[in-house]
């Protein structure tokens, strides 16, 4: 009986091994059917059906049966990353352990550094003299309507208004004239991309960029291209300012150059070779412009075309709907203005041509000095002070919590590892 039972167990084991072998053969046959040719596949199946074939022989059979190429096309390589420290993410890394001893000093250090820095930034910003005047609804000398209403009712007409104001402080050092706009979304996606950079580099083409539409052609039927094309150039700020000192009895000299970034003037904007007017023959000015591209600066002929600095400043779009852009510099080479603008009465004459009331916007005239950090901007100083104060407050709160609620290891060390409450 014992011999028969052993014989039955051996027979069952052989059957199980044979079943596993058949599964392996069927899997290998399915693999070979997709790679090997008919004759090679038939020979391989005969070898696999041989009961004396070992697993080592199977690997050799498969390597011979599967070709390196299929119909002359190389087999795709494996997409498995190489076994390197970088690709397998085994590079050494430093992970800081956030404890009270590391976090609390960091909070106090940030607070001690940020508050004085914020105070210095705030003092620097407050030292800048600035005069801001909203002239959106200024009125001409004749009539009851404002210039904004006149321009809105009859686009293309001219309107001039005179503004009298007083500077209560001396504006020392260099003084700059800005214009400011509100509720003007230059950051709109379609507005930002509505330009042709090839045109702005002086490479004129009769087919402007598709991004300029619908400001690419002056006439859709005749297909006359616009230069510069796009919504940004079409909406160029066009108001003009004349400033006069009533105290000195003379005009304040304003410079139109060196108001754009040097990188923009020298790299991003170029004029085509040769005479600008001849190069632009066959092109039309933007629909909203009243002057041609070569007539933007009637005083300085070198400040025309795509390198006109008013155009360059406007083409650098603002990130926020309320912004200001540099418009003119005070010429401090004259003796009366070498120290800046002195306090007194001034007259501003505005040639009003840019309408903003359609989108409920406003326009501002700004006179400002600068510091080593730029124009007036108290936000940065307040931000540093607030962040520093919050860090100091959090440091104090966490320090109190740490001193009162932290646990020591003295009681734990006195307990034996094998101690137990059970007898």
Short mmCIF file of N, CA, C and O in Angstrom, two decimals, residues 257-357:
data_model
loop_
_atom_site.label_atom_id
_atom_site.label_comp_id
_atom_site.label_asym_id
_atom_site.label_seq_id
_atom_site.Cartn_x
_atom_site.Cartn_y
_atom_site.Cartn_z
N UNK A 257 13.60 110.99 -26.42
CA UNK A 257 14.52 109.87 -26.60
C UNK A 257 14.96 109.32 -25.24
O UNK A 257 14.79 109.97 -24.20
N UNK A 258 15.52 108.09 -25.28
CA UNK A 258 16.01 107.38 -24.10
C UNK A 258 14.90 107.17 -23.06
O UNK A 258 15.13 107.24 -21.86
N UNK A 259 13.72 106.89 -23.57
CA UNK A 259 12.61 106.56 -22.67
C UNK A 259 12.27 105.07 -22.76
O UNK A 259 11.49 104.56 -21.95
N UNK A 260 12.85 104.36 -23.73
CA UNK A 260 12.61 102.92 -23.89
C UNK A 260 13.83 102.15 -23.39
O UNK A 260 14.91 102.70 -23.22
N UNK A 261 13.63 100.88 -23.18
CA UNK A 261 14.72 100.02 -22.74
C UNK A 261 15.80 99.96 -23.83
O UNK A 261 15.48 99.82 -25.02
N UNK A 262 17.08 100.03 -23.46
CA UNK A 262 18.13 99.93 -24.48
C UNK A 262 18.08 98.62 -25.27
O UNK A 262 18.36 98.61 -26.47
N UNK A 263 17.71 97.52 -24.61
CA UNK A 263 17.61 96.25 -25.33
C UNK A 263 16.53 96.28 -26.39
O UNK A 263 16.68 95.69 -27.47
N UNK A 264 15.42 96.98 -26.11
CA UNK A 264 14.36 97.10 -27.11
C UNK A 264 14.81 97.97 -28.28
O UNK A 264 14.56 97.64 -29.45
N UNK A 265 15.47 99.07 -27.98
CA UNK A 265 15.89 99.99 -29.04
C UNK A 265 16.93 99.34 -29.95
O UNK A 265 16.93 99.56 -31.16
N UNK A 266 17.82 98.55 -29.40
CA UNK A 266 18.96 98.05 -30.17
C UNK A 266 18.74 96.66 -30.76
O UNK A 266 19.43 96.29 -31.71
N UNK A 267 17.80 95.88 -30.21
CA UNK A 267 17.67 94.49 -30.63
C UNK A 267 16.28 94.17 -31.17
O UNK A 267 16.14 93.64 -32.27
N UNK A 268 15.24 94.49 -30.42
CA UNK A 268 13.90 94.00 -30.75
C UNK A 268 13.18 94.82 -31.81
O UNK A 268 12.20 94.35 -32.39
N UNK A 269 13.64 96.05 -32.05
CA UNK A 269 12.98 96.92 -33.03
C UNK A 269 14.04 97.48 -33.98
O UNK A 269 15.01 98.10 -33.53
N UNK A 270 13.83 97.25 -35.27
CA UNK A 270 14.76 97.73 -36.28
C UNK A 270 13.98 98.29 -37.46
O UNK A 270 12.86 97.85 -37.76
N UNK A 271 14.58 99.25 -38.14
CA UNK A 271 13.99 99.80 -39.36
C UNK A 271 14.54 99.07 -40.58
O UNK A 271 15.68 98.60 -40.58
N UNK A 272 13.76 98.97 -41.65
CA UNK A 272 14.28 98.35 -42.88
C UNK A 272 15.40 99.22 -43.48
O UNK A 272 15.50 100.42 -43.22
N UNK A 273 16.25 98.58 -44.26
CA UNK A 273 17.36 99.30 -44.88
C UNK A 273 16.85 100.31 -45.90
O UNK A 273 15.79 100.14 -46.51
N UNK A 274 17.63 101.38 -46.07
CA UNK A 274 17.28 102.39 -47.05
C UNK A 274 16.32 103.43 -46.50
O UNK A 274 16.10 103.55 -45.29
N UNK A 275 15.74 104.19 -47.42
CA UNK A 275 14.78 105.23 -47.05
C UNK A 275 13.51 104.59 -46.50
O UNK A 275 12.94 103.68 -47.10
N UNK A 276 13.08 105.07 -45.33
CA UNK A 276 11.95 104.46 -44.65
C UNK A 276 10.66 104.63 -45.42
O UNK A 276 9.85 103.70 -45.52
N UNK A 277 10.47 105.80 -46.02
CA UNK A 277 9.24 106.06 -46.77
C UNK A 277 9.16 105.15 -47.99
O UNK A 277 8.09 104.63 -48.33
N UNK A 278 10.28 104.94 -48.67
CA UNK A 278 10.29 104.07 -49.85
C UNK A 278 10.11 102.61 -49.44
O UNK A 278 9.45 101.83 -50.13
N UNK A 279 10.70 102.23 -48.30
CA UNK A 279 10.56 100.85 -47.85
C UNK A 279 9.13 100.53 -47.48
O UNK A 279 8.69 99.37 -47.61
N UNK A 280 8.38 101.53 -47.05
CA UNK A 280 6.99 101.32 -46.64
C UNK A 280 6.00 101.56 -47.78
O UNK A 280 4.79 101.60 -47.53
N UNK A 281 6.50 101.74 -48.98
CA UNK A 281 5.60 101.90 -50.12
C UNK A 281 4.84 100.58 -50.34
O UNK A 281 5.43 99.50 -50.37
N UNK A 282 3.55 100.68 -50.47
CA UNK A 282 2.71 99.49 -50.58
C UNK A 282 2.13 99.04 -49.26
O UNK A 282 1.37 98.06 -49.22
N UNK A 283 2.45 99.76 -48.19
CA UNK A 283 1.89 99.47 -46.86
C UNK A 283 1.07 100.66 -46.40
O UNK A 283 1.32 101.81 -46.79
N UNK A 284 0.11 100.40 -45.56
CA UNK A 284 -0.74 101.45 -45.00
C UNK A 284 -0.47 101.58 -43.50
O UNK A 284 -0.04 100.62 -42.85
N UNK A 285 -0.71 102.77 -42.96
CA UNK A 285 -0.58 102.98 -41.52
C UNK A 285 -1.77 102.34 -40.81
O UNK A 285 -2.80 102.06 -41.44
N UNK A 286 -1.67 102.07 -39.51
CA UNK A 286 -2.81 101.51 -38.77
C UNK A 286 -4.04 102.40 -38.88
O UNK A 286 -3.97 103.62 -39.05
N UNK A 287 -5.20 101.78 -38.75
CA UNK A 287 -6.47 102.47 -38.98
C UNK A 287 -6.71 103.63 -38.02
O UNK A 287 -7.32 104.63 -38.38
N UNK A 288 -6.26 103.50 -36.77
CA UNK A 288 -6.51 104.54 -35.76
C UNK A 288 -5.46 105.64 -35.76
O UNK A 288 -5.59 106.60 -35.01
N UNK A 289 -4.41 105.53 -36.59
CA UNK A 289 -3.36 106.54 -36.60
C UNK A 289 -3.76 107.71 -37.49
O UNK A 289 -4.50 107.56 -38.46
N UNK A 290 -3.23 108.87 -37.14
CA UNK A 290 -3.44 110.07 -37.96
C UNK A 290 -2.17 110.50 -38.69
O UNK A 290 -2.20 111.41 -39.51
N UNK A 291 -1.03 109.84 -38.36
CA UNK A 291 0.24 110.14 -39.02
C UNK A 291 0.87 108.83 -39.49
O UNK A 291 0.60 107.77 -38.94
N UNK A 292 1.73 108.96 -40.48
CA UNK A 292 2.43 107.79 -41.00
C UNK A 292 3.58 107.41 -40.08
O UNK A 292 4.00 108.19 -39.21
N UNK A 293 4.10 106.22 -40.32
CA UNK A 293 5.14 105.68 -39.45
C UNK A 293 6.41 106.53 -39.48
O UNK A 293 7.12 106.61 -38.48
N UNK A 294 6.71 107.14 -40.62
CA UNK A 294 7.92 107.95 -40.72
C UNK A 294 7.71 109.39 -40.26
O UNK A 294 8.61 110.22 -40.38
N UNK A 295 6.52 109.70 -39.71
CA UNK A 295 6.22 111.05 -39.24
C UNK A 295 5.91 111.09 -37.74
O UNK A 295 5.36 112.09 -37.27
N UNK A 296 6.27 110.06 -37.01
CA UNK A 296 5.93 110.02 -35.58
C UNK A 296 6.68 111.08 -34.78
O UNK A 296 6.16 111.61 -33.81
N UNK A 297 7.91 111.37 -35.17
CA UNK A 297 8.69 112.41 -34.50
C UNK A 297 9.13 113.41 -35.56
O UNK A 297 10.00 113.14 -36.39
N UNK A 298 8.52 114.59 -35.54
CA UNK A 298 8.82 115.60 -36.56
C UNK A 298 10.09 116.38 -36.26
O UNK A 298 10.60 117.08 -37.13
N UNK A 299 10.59 116.27 -35.02
CA UNK A 299 11.80 117.00 -34.64
C UNK A 299 13.05 116.17 -34.90
O UNK A 299 14.01 116.64 -35.52
N UNK A 300 13.05 114.93 -34.44
CA UNK A 300 14.20 114.05 -34.59
C UNK A 300 13.87 112.98 -35.63
O UNK A 300 13.08 112.06 -35.37
N UNK A 301 14.46 113.07 -36.80
CA UNK A 301 14.15 112.14 -37.88
C UNK A 301 14.65 110.73 -37.59
O UNK A 301 14.14 109.76 -38.15
N UNK A 302 15.65 110.60 -36.72
CA UNK A 302 16.16 109.27 -36.37
C UNK A 302 15.23 108.53 -35.43
O UNK A 302 15.41 107.33 -35.20
N UNK A 303 14.25 109.25 -34.87
CA UNK A 303 13.31 108.64 -33.93
C UNK A 303 11.99 108.34 -34.63
O UNK A 303 10.92 108.67 -34.13
N UNK A 304 12.07 107.73 -35.80
CA UNK A 304 10.87 107.41 -36.57
C UNK A 304 10.89 105.94 -36.95
O UNK A 304 11.85 105.21 -36.71
N UNK A 305 9.80 105.51 -37.56
CA UNK A 305 9.71 104.12 -37.98
C UNK A 305 9.46 103.19 -36.80
O UNK A 305 8.89 103.58 -35.78
N UNK A 306 9.89 101.96 -36.96
CA UNK A 306 9.70 100.97 -35.91
C UNK A 306 10.56 101.25 -34.69
O UNK A 306 10.34 100.67 -33.64
N UNK A 307 11.55 102.14 -34.84
CA UNK A 307 12.41 102.49 -33.72
C UNK A 307 11.98 103.76 -33.01
O UNK A 307 12.74 104.30 -32.20
N UNK A 308 10.77 104.21 -33.29
CA UNK A 308 10.23 105.33 -32.54
C UNK A 308 10.00 104.90 -31.09
O UNK A 308 9.36 103.88 -30.82
N UNK A 309 10.52 105.65 -30.14
CA UNK A 309 10.53 105.20 -28.75
C UNK A 309 9.14 105.25 -28.11
O UNK A 309 8.86 104.47 -27.19
N UNK A 310 8.28 106.13 -28.55
CA UNK A 310 6.89 106.10 -28.06
C UNK A 310 6.22 104.78 -28.46
O UNK A 310 5.50 104.17 -27.66
N UNK A 311 6.48 104.34 -29.68
CA UNK A 311 5.93 103.07 -30.14
C UNK A 311 6.54 101.90 -29.37
O UNK A 311 5.83 100.96 -28.97
N UNK A 312 7.85 101.94 -29.12
CA UNK A 312 8.52 100.86 -28.41
C UNK A 312 7.98 100.75 -26.99
O UNK A 312 7.72 99.64 -26.48
N UNK A 313 7.81 101.88 -26.31
CA UNK A 313 7.28 101.87 -24.94
C UNK A 313 5.88 101.30 -24.91
O UNK A 313 5.51 100.51 -24.03
N UNK A 314 5.06 101.66 -25.88
CA UNK A 314 3.68 101.18 -25.90
C UNK A 314 3.61 99.69 -26.23
O UNK A 314 2.74 98.98 -25.71
N UNK A 315 4.50 99.21 -27.07
CA UNK A 315 4.47 97.80 -27.46
C UNK A 315 4.86 96.87 -26.32
O UNK A 315 4.58 95.68 -26.38
N UNK A 316 5.54 97.36 -25.31
CA UNK A 316 5.82 96.55 -24.12
C UNK A 316 4.58 96.60 -23.23
O UNK A 316 4.39 97.50 -22.43
N UNK A 317 3.72 95.59 -23.36
CA UNK A 317 2.41 95.60 -22.73
C UNK A 317 2.52 95.50 -21.21
O UNK A 317 3.44 94.87 -20.67
N UNK A 318 1.54 96.13 -20.55
CA UNK A 318 1.51 96.14 -19.08
C UNK A 318 0.85 94.88 -18.55
O UNK A 318 -0.01 94.28 -19.21
N UNK A 319 1.24 94.48 -17.35
CA UNK A 319 0.72 93.26 -16.75
C UNK A 319 -0.58 93.48 -16.00
O UNK A 319 -1.32 92.52 -15.76
N UNK A 320 -0.88 94.72 -15.62
CA UNK A 320 -2.08 95.02 -14.83
C UNK A 320 -2.93 96.05 -15.56
O UNK A 320 -2.42 96.83 -16.39
N UNK A 321 -4.23 96.11 -15.25
CA UNK A 321 -5.10 97.07 -15.95
C UNK A 321 -4.87 98.52 -15.57
O UNK A 321 -5.32 99.41 -16.28
N UNK A 322 -4.21 98.77 -14.46
CA UNK A 322 -3.84 100.13 -14.07
C UNK A 322 -2.32 100.25 -14.18
O UNK A 322 -1.58 99.53 -13.48
N UNK A 323 -1.85 101.11 -15.05
CA UNK A 323 -0.42 101.19 -15.30
C UNK A 323 -0.04 102.60 -15.71
O UNK A 323 -0.89 103.44 -16.00
N UNK A 324 1.24 102.84 -15.72
CA UNK A 324 1.80 104.09 -16.22
C UNK A 324 2.97 103.77 -17.13
O UNK A 324 3.66 102.77 -16.96
N UNK A 325 3.19 104.62 -18.11
CA UNK A 325 4.30 104.44 -19.05
C UNK A 325 5.07 105.75 -19.18
O UNK A 325 4.48 106.84 -19.20
N UNK A 326 6.38 105.61 -19.30
CA UNK A 326 7.24 106.79 -19.44
C UNK A 326 6.99 107.45 -20.80
O UNK A 326 6.98 106.79 -21.83
N UNK A 327 6.79 108.76 -20.76
CA UNK A 327 6.45 109.49 -21.98
C UNK A 327 7.53 110.49 -22.39
O UNK A 327 7.87 110.60 -23.57
N UNK A 328 8.06 111.24 -21.45
CA UNK A 328 9.08 112.24 -21.75
C UNK A 328 10.05 112.39 -20.57
O UNK A 328 9.75 112.00 -19.45
N UNK A 329 11.23 112.95 -20.90
CA UNK A 329 12.21 113.31 -19.89
C UNK A 329 12.40 114.83 -19.89
O UNK A 329 12.37 115.46 -20.95
N UNK A 330 12.58 115.39 -18.72
CA UNK A 330 12.90 116.82 -18.64
C UNK A 330 14.36 117.01 -19.03
O UNK A 330 15.25 116.28 -18.58
N UNK A 331 14.61 117.97 -19.91
CA UNK A 331 15.97 118.26 -20.35
C UNK A 331 16.64 119.14 -19.29
O UNK A 331 16.37 120.33 -19.19
N UNK A 332 17.52 118.52 -18.49
CA UNK A 332 18.18 119.23 -17.40
C UNK A 332 19.49 119.87 -17.84
O UNK A 332 20.24 120.37 -16.99
N UNK A 333 19.77 119.88 -19.12
CA UNK A 333 20.98 120.53 -19.59
C UNK A 333 20.83 122.06 -19.61
O UNK A 333 21.85 122.77 -19.61
N UNK A 334 19.61 122.56 -19.62
CA UNK A 334 19.39 124.01 -19.59
C UNK A 334 19.55 124.52 -18.16
O UNK A 334 19.19 123.84 -17.20
N UNK A 335 20.07 125.72 -18.05
CA UNK A 335 20.42 126.26 -16.74
C UNK A 335 19.22 126.38 -15.81
O UNK A 335 19.33 126.13 -14.60
N UNK A 336 18.07 126.77 -16.34
CA UNK A 336 16.91 126.97 -15.47
C UNK A 336 16.38 125.66 -14.88
O UNK A 336 15.66 125.68 -13.89
N UNK A 337 16.73 124.54 -15.50
CA UNK A 337 16.17 123.26 -15.05
C UNK A 337 17.25 122.24 -14.71
O UNK A 337 16.96 121.05 -14.62
N UNK A 338 18.48 122.69 -14.50
CA UNK A 338 19.55 121.75 -14.20
C UNK A 338 19.39 121.12 -12.82
O UNK A 338 19.91 120.03 -12.58
N UNK A 339 18.69 121.78 -11.91
CA UNK A 339 18.46 121.22 -10.57
C UNK A 339 17.11 120.53 -10.46
O UNK A 339 16.74 120.06 -9.38
N UNK A 340 16.34 120.48 -11.55
CA UNK A 340 15.03 119.84 -11.53
C UNK A 340 13.92 120.85 -11.79
O UNK A 340 14.15 121.93 -12.35
N UNK A 341 12.73 120.51 -11.37
CA UNK A 341 11.58 121.42 -11.47
C UNK A 341 11.34 122.04 -10.10
O UNK A 341 11.09 121.33 -9.12
N UNK A 342 11.40 123.34 -10.06
CA UNK A 342 11.18 124.03 -8.80
C UNK A 342 9.69 124.25 -8.57
O UNK A 342 8.89 124.24 -9.50
N UNK A 343 9.33 124.44 -7.33
CA UNK A 343 7.93 124.66 -7.00
C UNK A 343 7.45 125.97 -7.60
O UNK A 343 8.21 126.93 -7.78
N UNK A 344 6.17 125.98 -7.95
CA UNK A 344 5.61 127.16 -8.59
C UNK A 344 4.41 126.79 -9.44
O UNK A 344 3.88 125.67 -9.36
N UNK A 345 3.96 127.70 -10.25
CA UNK A 345 2.80 127.49 -11.10
C UNK A 345 3.22 127.01 -12.49
O UNK A 345 4.18 127.51 -13.07
N UNK A 346 2.46 126.07 -13.00
CA UNK A 346 2.75 125.49 -14.31
C UNK A 346 1.46 125.37 -15.10
O UNK A 346 0.36 125.32 -14.54
N UNK A 347 1.62 125.31 -16.42
CA UNK A 347 0.50 125.14 -17.32
C UNK A 347 0.76 123.95 -18.23
O UNK A 347 1.83 123.86 -18.86
N UNK A 348 -0.20 123.06 -18.29
CA UNK A 348 -0.10 121.89 -19.14
C UNK A 348 -1.12 122.01 -20.26
O UNK A 348 -2.32 122.15 -20.02
N UNK A 349 -0.64 121.95 -21.50
CA UNK A 349 -1.52 121.97 -22.66
C UNK A 349 -1.57 120.56 -23.23
O UNK A 349 -0.53 119.99 -23.59
N UNK A 350 -2.78 120.03 -23.32
CA UNK A 350 -2.97 118.66 -23.78
C UNK A 350 -3.66 118.68 -25.14
O UNK A 350 -4.74 119.27 -25.29
N UNK A 351 -3.02 118.07 -26.11
CA UNK A 351 -3.67 117.83 -27.40
C UNK A 351 -4.39 116.49 -27.29
O UNK A 351 -3.79 115.43 -27.46
N UNK A 352 -5.68 116.57 -27.00
CA UNK A 352 -6.48 115.42 -26.62
C UNK A 352 -6.95 114.65 -27.86
O UNK A 352 -7.68 115.19 -28.70
N UNK A 353 -6.52 113.39 -27.98
CA UNK A 353 -6.95 112.59 -29.13
C UNK A 353 -7.19 111.13 -28.79
O UNK A 353 -7.61 110.36 -29.65
N UNK A 354 -6.95 110.74 -27.57
CA UNK A 354 -7.05 109.33 -27.16
C UNK A 354 -8.25 109.17 -26.24
O UNK A 354 -8.25 109.67 -25.11
N UNK A 355 -9.27 108.48 -26.71
CA UNK A 355 -10.51 108.35 -25.95
C UNK A 355 -10.48 107.09 -25.09
O UNK A 355 -10.09 106.00 -25.55
N UNK A 356 -10.92 107.22 -23.84
CA UNK A 356 -10.94 106.08 -22.91
C UNK A 356 -12.30 105.91 -22.23
O UNK A 356 -12.50 104.94 -21.50
N UNK A 357 -13.22 106.80 -22.46
CA UNK A 357 -14.50 106.73 -21.74
C UNK A 357 -15.37 105.58 -22.24
O UNK A 357 -16.31 105.17 -21.56
#
